XYZ file of C-alpha atoms in Angstrom:
582
model
C -0.495 -11.279 52.931
C 1.067 -10.567 56.343
C 1.405 -7.869 58.570
C 3.899 -5.507 57.618
C 3.032 -2.551 60.096
C 5.374 -2.064 62.920
C 5.799 0.487 65.474
C 8.896 2.495 65.282
C 11.291 2.583 68.198
C 11.425 6.003 70.126
C 14.531 8.101 70.849
C 16.915 10.861 69.982
C 20.473 11.590 70.350
C 23.576 12.323 68.244
C 22.917 9.494 65.826
C 19.673 10.419 64.973
C 20.990 13.598 63.475
C 23.856 11.762 61.800
C 21.452 9.496 60.252
C 19.197 12.541 58.930
C 22.248 13.946 57.607
C 23.125 11.011 55.046
C 20.118 11.639 53.186
C 21.436 14.255 50.834
C 24.522 14.285 48.398
C 25.113 10.986 48.534
C 25.497 9.611 44.749
C 28.220 11.574 43.455
C 30.226 12.211 46.702
C 30.190 8.412 47.288
C 33.391 7.073 45.334
C 33.219 2.988 45.019
C 36.153 1.854 46.846
C 35.333 -1.630 45.424
C 35.541 -0.548 41.823
C 38.596 1.415 42.535
C 40.310 -1.420 43.861
C 38.720 -3.822 41.014
C 37.640 -6.119 43.728
C 34.244 -8.086 44.735
C 32.238 -6.793 47.536
C 32.602 -9.996 49.231
C 36.363 -9.623 48.712
C 38.570 -11.559 51.441
C 41.440 -9.644 53.202
C 44.180 -11.474 50.723
C 42.489 -10.302 47.931
C 42.294 -6.756 49.006
C 46.137 -6.852 49.718
C 47.113 -8.299 46.284
C 45.052 -5.807 44.741
C 46.352 -2.691 46.748
C 49.876 -3.724 46.190
C 49.532 -3.720 42.433
C 48.102 -0.613 42.367
C 50.726 0.870 44.692
C 53.501 -0.353 42.450
C 51.821 1.335 39.697
C 50.977 4.795 41.523
C 53.650 4.915 43.766
C 55.307 8.609 43.789
C 58.562 7.619 44.569
C 58.885 6.013 41.029
C 58.453 9.826 39.440
C 60.996 12.456 39.758
C 58.943 15.087 37.590
C 57.129 17.273 40.005
C 54.058 17.199 37.986
C 54.241 13.461 37.756
C 55.087 13.140 41.354
C 52.014 15.158 42.540
C 49.493 13.315 39.982
C 50.892 10.001 41.537
C 50.585 11.101 44.935
C 46.964 11.893 44.367
C 45.997 8.420 42.966
C 47.911 6.450 45.552
C 46.216 8.453 48.374
C 42.700 7.310 46.869
C 43.968 3.513 46.471
C 45.247 3.793 50.073
C 42.292 5.485 51.403
C 40.139 2.697 49.802
C 42.495 -0.231 51.476
C 42.305 1.479 54.925
C 38.533 1.456 54.958
C 37.898 -2.080 53.250
C 40.595 -3.659 55.303
C 39.246 -2.615 58.816
C 36.441 -4.364 59.436
C 34.724 -1.573 61.614
C 34.949 0.873 58.371
C 34.104 -1.384 56.091
C 30.974 -2.382 57.777
C 29.981 1.429 58.009
C 31.247 2.087 54.502
C 28.765 -0.773 52.881
C 25.676 0.728 54.886
C 26.290 4.558 54.580
C 28.965 4.860 51.869
C 31.920 7.239 51.899
C 29.610 10.145 53.363
C 28.746 7.757 56.440
C 32.762 7.918 57.028
C 32.963 11.606 57.191
C 29.990 12.285 59.443
C 30.498 12.844 63.310
C 28.914 10.644 65.640
C 30.431 7.132 64.769
C 32.551 7.522 68.150
C 29.402 6.509 69.918
C 29.668 3.012 68.174
C 32.179 0.911 70.032
C 34.937 -0.240 67.497
C 34.538 -3.709 69.146
C 31.006 -4.230 67.821
C 30.745 -6.530 64.931
C 29.418 -5.809 61.460
C 26.137 -7.075 62.211
C 25.767 -4.963 65.496
C 26.650 -1.822 63.372
C 23.837 -3.076 60.844
C 21.299 -3.098 63.903
C 22.421 0.566 64.954
C 21.890 1.645 61.509
C 18.655 0.057 61.441
C 17.973 1.991 64.850
C 18.818 5.192 63.446
C 16.351 4.227 60.319
C 13.443 3.708 62.506
C 13.968 7.230 64.342
C 14.313 8.813 60.925
C 11.140 7.183 60.044
C 9.452 8.622 63.408
C 10.176 11.887 62.629
C 9.152 11.591 58.921
C 5.956 10.004 60.447
C 4.821 13.094 62.209
C 4.881 15.124 59.021
C 3.319 12.768 56.688
C -0.795 12.680 56.294
C -1.058 9.955 53.421
C -3.784 11.758 51.864
C -5.937 9.242 49.662
C -8.777 10.318 47.299
C -11.164 9.005 44.767
C -13.458 10.942 42.513
C -15.895 9.056 40.339
C -17.813 10.692 37.334
C -20.526 8.304 36.000
C -21.750 9.510 32.541
C -25.037 8.267 30.813
C -24.360 7.857 27.067
C -27.146 5.428 26.274
C -28.665 7.890 23.710
C -25.743 6.892 21.514
C -27.110 3.543 20.844
C -30.907 3.353 22.296
C -32.252 6.442 20.732
C -33.587 4.780 17.877
C -37.296 4.324 18.146
C -40.567 5.310 16.343
C -41.181 8.593 18.187
C -37.457 9.859 17.983
C -37.873 11.943 14.997
C -40.741 13.911 16.496
C -38.587 14.791 19.534
C -37.190 18.225 19.849
C -33.541 18.214 19.197
C -33.688 14.888 18.097
C -30.612 15.116 15.968
C -28.267 15.045 18.469
C -27.833 12.343 21.089
C -28.121 13.183 24.675
C -25.238 12.474 26.820
C -25.322 13.595 30.557
C -23.593 13.114 33.836
C -26.134 10.983 36.097
C -23.887 10.502 39.165
C -20.899 11.412 41.092
C -18.870 10.227 43.714
C -15.840 11.892 46.029
C -14.167 10.413 48.889
C -11.143 11.710 50.822
C -8.851 10.329 53.701
C -6.197 11.665 55.788
C -3.861 10.193 58.238
C -2.656 11.721 61.260
C 0.096 9.873 63.519
C -0.619 10.187 67.375
C 1.847 7.996 68.577
C 4.496 5.679 67.312
C 1.669 2.995 67.664
C -1.536 5.128 67.297
C -2.637 6.583 64.200
C -6.003 8.587 63.370
C -7.584 8.570 60.018
C -10.252 10.974 58.936
C -12.203 10.355 56.028
C -15.379 11.817 54.281
C -17.295 11.149 51.167
C -20.082 12.815 48.995
C -22.369 11.232 46.426
C -24.977 12.205 43.908
C -27.322 10.026 41.629
C -29.898 11.462 39.137
C -30.221 14.257 41.497
C -30.558 12.809 44.797
C -27.392 12.861 47.032
C -25.626 12.378 50.635
C -22.625 12.192 52.418
C -20.887 10.562 55.415
C -17.775 11.401 57.462
C -15.959 8.893 59.380
C -13.260 9.047 62.084
C -11.088 5.969 62.581
C -8.542 5.595 65.544
C -5.919 2.515 64.692
C -3.331 1.190 67.289
C -0.706 -1.495 66.592
C -0.651 -3.675 69.627
C 2.405 -5.968 68.367
C 4.204 -7.016 65.284
C 1.350 -9.573 64.840
C -1.711 -7.352 65.273
C -3.542 -4.167 65.371
C -6.917 -3.002 66.229
C -9.256 -0.024 65.430
C -12.256 1.743 66.282
C -14.616 3.607 63.792
C -17.151 6.340 64.376
C -19.162 7.748 61.575
C -22.113 9.967 60.657
C -24.206 10.472 57.555
C -27.399 12.317 56.373
C -29.019 8.832 55.268
C -28.122 6.076 57.526
C -27.240 8.026 60.886
C -24.348 7.402 63.275
C -21.954 4.067 63.096
C -19.889 2.654 65.608
C -17.485 -0.100 64.420
C -14.699 -2.476 65.496
C -11.912 -4.180 63.590
C -9.025 -6.576 64.725
C -6.330 -8.215 62.637
C -4.266 -10.649 64.015
C -1.337 -13.171 62.314
C -2.320 -16.528 64.048
C 0.800 -18.215 62.442
C 3.570 -16.983 59.837
C 1.134 -18.187 57.058
C -2.187 -17.439 58.547
C -3.843 -14.289 59.572
C -7.531 -13.534 60.766
C -9.747 -10.254 60.708
C -12.857 -9.748 62.725
C -15.051 -6.776 62.292
C -18.259 -5.660 63.956
C -20.625 -2.617 63.689
C -23.584 -1.125 64.809
C -25.521 1.459 62.610
C -28.235 3.624 64.140
C -30.687 3.975 61.431
C -34.124 5.700 60.976
C -35.641 2.222 61.083
C -33.754 1.308 64.124
C -30.342 -0.425 65.225
C -28.680 -2.396 62.389
C -25.972 -4.693 63.564
C -23.325 -6.179 61.164
C -20.524 -8.648 61.765
C -17.645 -10.324 59.618
C -14.986 -12.601 60.046
C -12.298 -13.581 57.466
C -9.565 -15.950 57.708
C -6.863 -16.326 54.936
C -3.749 -18.609 54.702
C -0.657 -18.919 52.356
C -1.340 -22.007 50.186
C 2.381 -21.718 48.768
C 4.676 -19.031 47.944
C 2.431 -17.136 45.492
C -1.153 -18.521 46.491
C -3.736 -17.245 49.105
C -6.948 -18.901 50.457
C -9.644 -16.586 51.735
C -12.817 -17.630 53.593
C -15.318 -14.809 54.833
C -18.564 -14.751 56.443
C -20.599 -11.891 56.749
C -23.959 -11.138 58.900
C -26.360 -8.242 58.372
C -27.941 -6.439 55.732
C -25.911 -8.656 53.178
C -25.058 -11.850 54.630
C -22.876 -14.160 52.783
C -20.236 -16.561 52.823
C -17.290 -16.144 50.274
C -14.478 -18.217 49.394
C -11.628 -17.331 47.141
C -8.477 -18.294 45.810
C -6.027 -15.734 44.856
C -2.704 -16.563 43.087
C 0.027 -13.906 42.237
C 3.199 -14.522 40.559
C 5.532 -12.190 38.602
C 3.849 -12.722 35.045
C 0.139 -13.300 36.225
C -2.874 -12.775 38.709
C -5.726 -15.344 39.034
C -8.749 -15.298 41.373
C -11.604 -17.568 41.456
C -14.258 -16.758 44.143
C -17.547 -18.216 45.178
C -20.279 -16.523 47.316
C -23.573 -17.721 48.693
C -25.787 -14.993 50.190
C -28.796 -13.024 50.187
C -29.648 -11.005 48.123
C -26.884 -12.029 45.560
C -24.971 -15.262 45.034
C -22.149 -15.529 42.409
C -19.218 -17.482 40.817
C -16.388 -15.053 39.775
C -13.087 -16.077 37.902
C -10.595 -13.373 36.784
C -6.823 -13.357 35.051
C -4.468 -10.816 34.630
C -1.302 -11.091 32.121
C 1.662 -9.026 33.363
C 4.020 -8.148 30.611
C 7.636 -7.571 31.596
C 8.068 -4.310 30.087
C 9.051 -0.832 31.439
C 5.326 0.393 31.218
C 4.256 -2.514 33.253
C 1.410 -3.532 30.791
C -1.300 -5.769 32.054
C -4.262 -7.480 30.227
C -7.209 -8.375 32.183
C -10.458 -10.654 31.649
C -13.267 -11.852 34.149
C -16.471 -13.504 34.114
C -19.022 -13.234 36.804
C -22.442 -14.954 36.968
C -25.034 -15.109 39.560
C -28.571 -14.441 40.243
C -28.108 -10.825 39.012
C -27.052 -12.179 35.622
C -23.791 -12.727 34.078
C -21.126 -9.820 33.235
C -18.071 -10.389 31.055
C -15.094 -7.701 31.394
C -11.956 -7.390 29.626
C -9.520 -4.386 29.426
C -5.786 -3.241 29.661
C -3.645 -1.243 32.155
C -0.321 0.569 31.375
C 1.821 2.741 33.158
C 2.013 6.129 31.408
C 4.382 8.118 33.673
C 6.339 7.735 36.908
C 3.376 8.270 39.168
C 0.380 7.335 36.856
C -1.337 4.311 35.676
C -4.339 4.488 33.105
C -6.589 1.548 32.316
C -9.593 0.895 30.609
C -12.176 -1.780 31.091
C -15.040 -3.056 28.634
C -18.276 -4.287 30.721
C -20.862 -6.525 29.079
C -23.410 -8.101 31.013
C -27.343 -9.211 30.879
C -29.109 -7.155 31.851
C -26.358 -4.716 32.788
C -25.713 -3.686 28.827
C -22.542 -2.319 27.768
C -20.069 0.151 30.066
C -16.729 1.329 29.286
C -14.671 2.194 32.507
C -11.932 4.606 32.426
C -9.591 4.713 35.481
C -6.404 7.172 36.035
C -4.394 6.283 39.122
C -1.855 9.004 39.751
C -0.019 8.652 43.145
C -2.524 8.118 45.866
C -5.294 9.880 43.920
C -7.921 8.077 41.579
C -10.188 9.259 39.232
C -12.939 6.844 37.408
C -14.952 7.746 34.414
C -17.581 4.551 33.976
C -19.521 5.526 30.895
C -23.012 3.412 30.451
C -23.388 2.959 26.617
C -26.263 0.965 26.413
C -28.567 -1.237 28.202
C -28.828 -4.001 25.719
C -26.226 -6.008 24.136
C -25.229 -4.158 20.649
C -22.345 -5.612 18.867
C -21.847 -1.794 17.674
C -21.436 -0.713 21.306
C -19.298 -3.189 22.099
C -17.048 -2.289 19.270
C -16.825 1.401 19.977
C -15.966 0.469 23.513
C -13.036 -1.264 22.354
C -11.604 0.291 19.399
C -12.593 3.731 20.714
C -10.122 4.027 23.690
C -7.534 2.075 22.024
C -7.376 4.522 19.237
C -7.535 7.650 21.307
C -4.788 6.250 23.579
C -2.316 5.529 20.587
C -2.944 9.112 19.488
C -2.546 10.851 22.925
C 0.480 8.535 23.796
C 2.346 9.342 20.265
C 1.745 13.102 20.520
C 1.636 13.847 24.104
C 2.684 11.364 26.488
C 5.921 10.069 24.808
C 7.254 13.949 23.999
C 6.607 14.785 27.834
C 8.006 11.934 29.214
C 11.250 12.309 27.120
C 11.508 16.010 28.067
C 10.932 15.170 31.670
C 13.942 12.592 31.412
C 15.985 15.011 29.829
C 15.283 17.836 32.329
C 16.265 15.335 35.078
C 19.174 14.396 33.479
C 20.239 17.809 32.757
C 19.831 18.547 36.239
C 21.481 15.497 37.551
C 24.545 16.709 35.224
C 24.555 20.011 36.497
C 24.740 18.778 40.302
C 27.618 16.615 39.395
C 29.325 18.664 36.981
C 32.205 19.806 39.266
C 32.932 16.198 40.708
C 32.517 14.845 37.035
C 35.336 17.547 35.729
C 37.548 16.695 38.784
C 37.425 12.781 37.964
C 37.850 13.427 34.422
C 41.085 15.339 35.154
C 42.328 12.571 37.435
C 41.606 10.029 34.757
C 43.345 11.804 31.914
C 46.399 12.636 33.960
C 46.665 9.124 35.218
C 46.284 7.887 31.552
C 48.966 10.342 29.855
C 51.212 10.816 32.914
C 51.397 7.553 35.157
C 50.067 4.609 33.050
C 52.148 4.866 29.987
C 55.339 3.226 31.184
C 53.605 0.509 32.815
C 51.573 -0.250 29.926
C 54.661 -0.539 27.843
C 56.001 -3.135 30.121
C 52.748 -4.893 30.219
C 52.558 -5.064 26.511
C 56.108 -6.282 25.805
C 55.780 -9.132 28.616
C 52.533 -9.997 27.061
C 53.648 -10.096 23.505
C 56.616 -11.856 24.204
C 54.080 -15.028 25.045
C 51.343 -14.058 22.729
C 49.534 -13.108 25.774
C 46.329 -10.623 26.116
C 47.055 -7.365 24.203
C 44.086 -4.667 24.409
C 44.030 -3.354 21.072
C 41.108 -0.785 21.537
C 38.423 -0.613 24.672
C 35.871 2.227 24.661
C 33.479 3.078 27.712
C 29.938 5.229 27.800
C 27.010 5.242 25.737
C 27.141 3.941 22.247
C 24.463 5.512 19.980
C 23.673 3.808 16.740
C 22.619 5.985 13.751
C 24.275 8.891 14.708
C 27.500 11.074 13.687
C 30.687 9.960 14.951
C 30.944 13.301 16.711
C 28.037 12.948 18.557
C 28.820 9.284 19.395
C 32.918 10.456 20.783
C 30.878 12.805 22.909
C 29.457 10.092 25.241
C 32.392 7.773 24.906
C 35.851 7.687 26.338
C 38.905 5.760 25.033
C 40.043 3.339 28.037
C 42.345 1.177 26.295
C 45.334 2.175 28.390
C 43.646 1.763 31.563
C 42.293 -1.767 31.080
C 45.485 -3.095 29.557
C 47.341 -1.795 33.146
C 44.581 -4.153 34.856
C 45.708 -7.142 32.670
C 47.829 -9.906 34.967
C 48.978 -13.233 33.775
C 47.304 -12.699 30.255
C 43.930 -12.018 32.232
C 41.477 -9.359 32.572
C 39.207 -9.667 35.317
C 36.728 -6.848 36.301
C 34.048 -7.343 39.078
C 30.459 -6.276 39.238
C 30.417 -2.891 40.152
C 30.283 0.500 38.037
C 33.367 0.416 35.768
C 33.520 4.248 36.411
C 35.450 3.840 39.521
C 38.234 2.041 37.790
C 41.591 3.995 37.736
C 41.895 5.908 34.403
C 37.846 5.645 33.951
C 35.135 8.703 34.535
C 31.592 8.745 34.006
C 31.107 10.371 30.484
C 27.284 10.376 30.377
C 25.922 10.869 33.919
C 22.454 9.146 34.434
C 22.591 7.083 31.361
C 23.043 3.620 30.582
C 26.682 2.552 29.999
C 28.563 -0.421 28.214
C 32.257 -1.205 27.808
C 33.490 -2.518 24.164
C 36.775 -4.168 23.793
C 38.790 -5.276 20.940
C 41.490 -7.629 22.175
C 44.104 -9.903 20.805
C 44.983 -13.449 22.585
C 47.360 -16.022 21.086
C 47.219 -14.028 17.696
C 43.501 -14.160 17.227
C 41.486 -11.001 17.400
C 38.105 -10.856 19.722
C 35.563 -8.248 20.476
C 33.324 -8.378 23.511
C 30.257 -5.960 24.857
C 29.855 -5.938 28.507
C 27.332 -3.771 30.501
C 28.532 -1.232 33.213
C 27.946 -3.463 36.037
C 28.558 -6.638 34.759
C 31.391 -8.478 35.634
C 34.021 -9.444 32.994
C 36.758 -11.863 32.541
C 38.596 -12.344 29.130
C 39.996 -14.359 27.644
C 36.770 -16.479 28.093
C 37.601 -20.197 29.664
C 37.031 -21.867 26.528
C 39.437 -19.608 24.841
C 42.285 -19.868 27.418
C 41.814 -23.838 27.301
C 42.041 -23.837 23.553
C 44.991 -21.746 23.710
C 46.542 -23.755 26.368
C 46.055 -27.067 24.637
C 47.982 -25.624 21.634
C 50.938 -24.665 23.660
C 50.990 -28.177 25.114
C 50.892 -29.638 21.786
């Protein structure tokens, strides 16, 4: 853990408005100049010149006498020239790398001196970002809430006794809500470094309830620390005054100190706590905490968090409870971020074993279920739904005893319900949501895509044919690289040819135009920006499939949209070269 909260730098001016204007309409108006020139993002000036000269020879308007061909060539030539002009100038290239094409079109860069280095331009951008975050901060309340509904279902398993049949309505188990808890908090930024937090909660248990309200003011003192003052009041414990301080001692160690004073009907109840933590390695943290007050204790814990697992080991010695706890969580590397978890906790209160699973069911929702089996606690099923900043908890107490039937139903029941709901509700809902988003994306980009499609088709039919003919003749004379067929888009299996053609375009001619010295090299960028290409399926995953001939042997290769590609492969080229030498 390290301190991440820093204060925004104040300031207004033309650059602030410029930064705000770059937020909208970015993706489809932002042509990829690197893809157009087919160069790396780290390309040198020499590499840019070589690619530019080659494309100029291909699209130069003076090569065409037909007015229509000349017009199409001028359009493509201007695009290539514009891309080269931007990327060959260090100042413009730095702006383009940060803001994209829209950044070059926005007024206000005249305030940035041209003699500034790319690093200084990036610093200017970061300053604009801080100003924009400041404006957003003033509108953000960051609401957080928790709703917990406790259910007593012990009558399902503990109702069998000798007097059961004599009880009225004994044929039906009695299930009731025996406790509820609701808490909510909102933040109100006061200045760039000060934030006020208002929170409150209401609780009820078996007919008795209470509530409290708290006001906290937090100040960020520096990039290394912050402090906060808390004021609270409730109908049970009385007024509260607290102070909390956080400080980064070193880049690998931090300290938190907290003290409070509770004005209860029994008098003043002071409390104090101190916690220090240290990074033991890249993925491991060690914690040591001391608490003094109503629940005095000393706690030490070790937490290791990696990409695939989370492990915690904790030991507490205190009054009234001492315990040893160990938990482990396995993280599946899937789209739904599935996690399996288990823990064991033992102490003066008894022993509790918990196991469960967690899974992302939508973009903003995570569902988890945990079974708690303990002595003398019994068996409890805990359902948790986290949606955005709101959390909903449903602890269902099944039995006070260790009954195998309760453990079985607590484990199998939620699993079966989830499978049914996931199949009948969640999957259709998420698919419909994705289709709706894709449709909106297609509509918003329809005009731009139609224009790019027309440009690509015109380039292939009118401008590239003669160049392709010459390249093929040259390659055939030396048994070089011939692109037989190439398709770009989304390849759908188990579907009709008509459906597949709707999402795939033929790019044989554009790729053959890029062949030089019996080699085809594509850089790590979307291939939709290459000359003669366009996006046939906006918002969907695309790939490139090639069937080519080299040294009289046919080969096939499939490449993802942003993956770099080099054909023939080095082994094929070396083998062909050795045959020529022999």
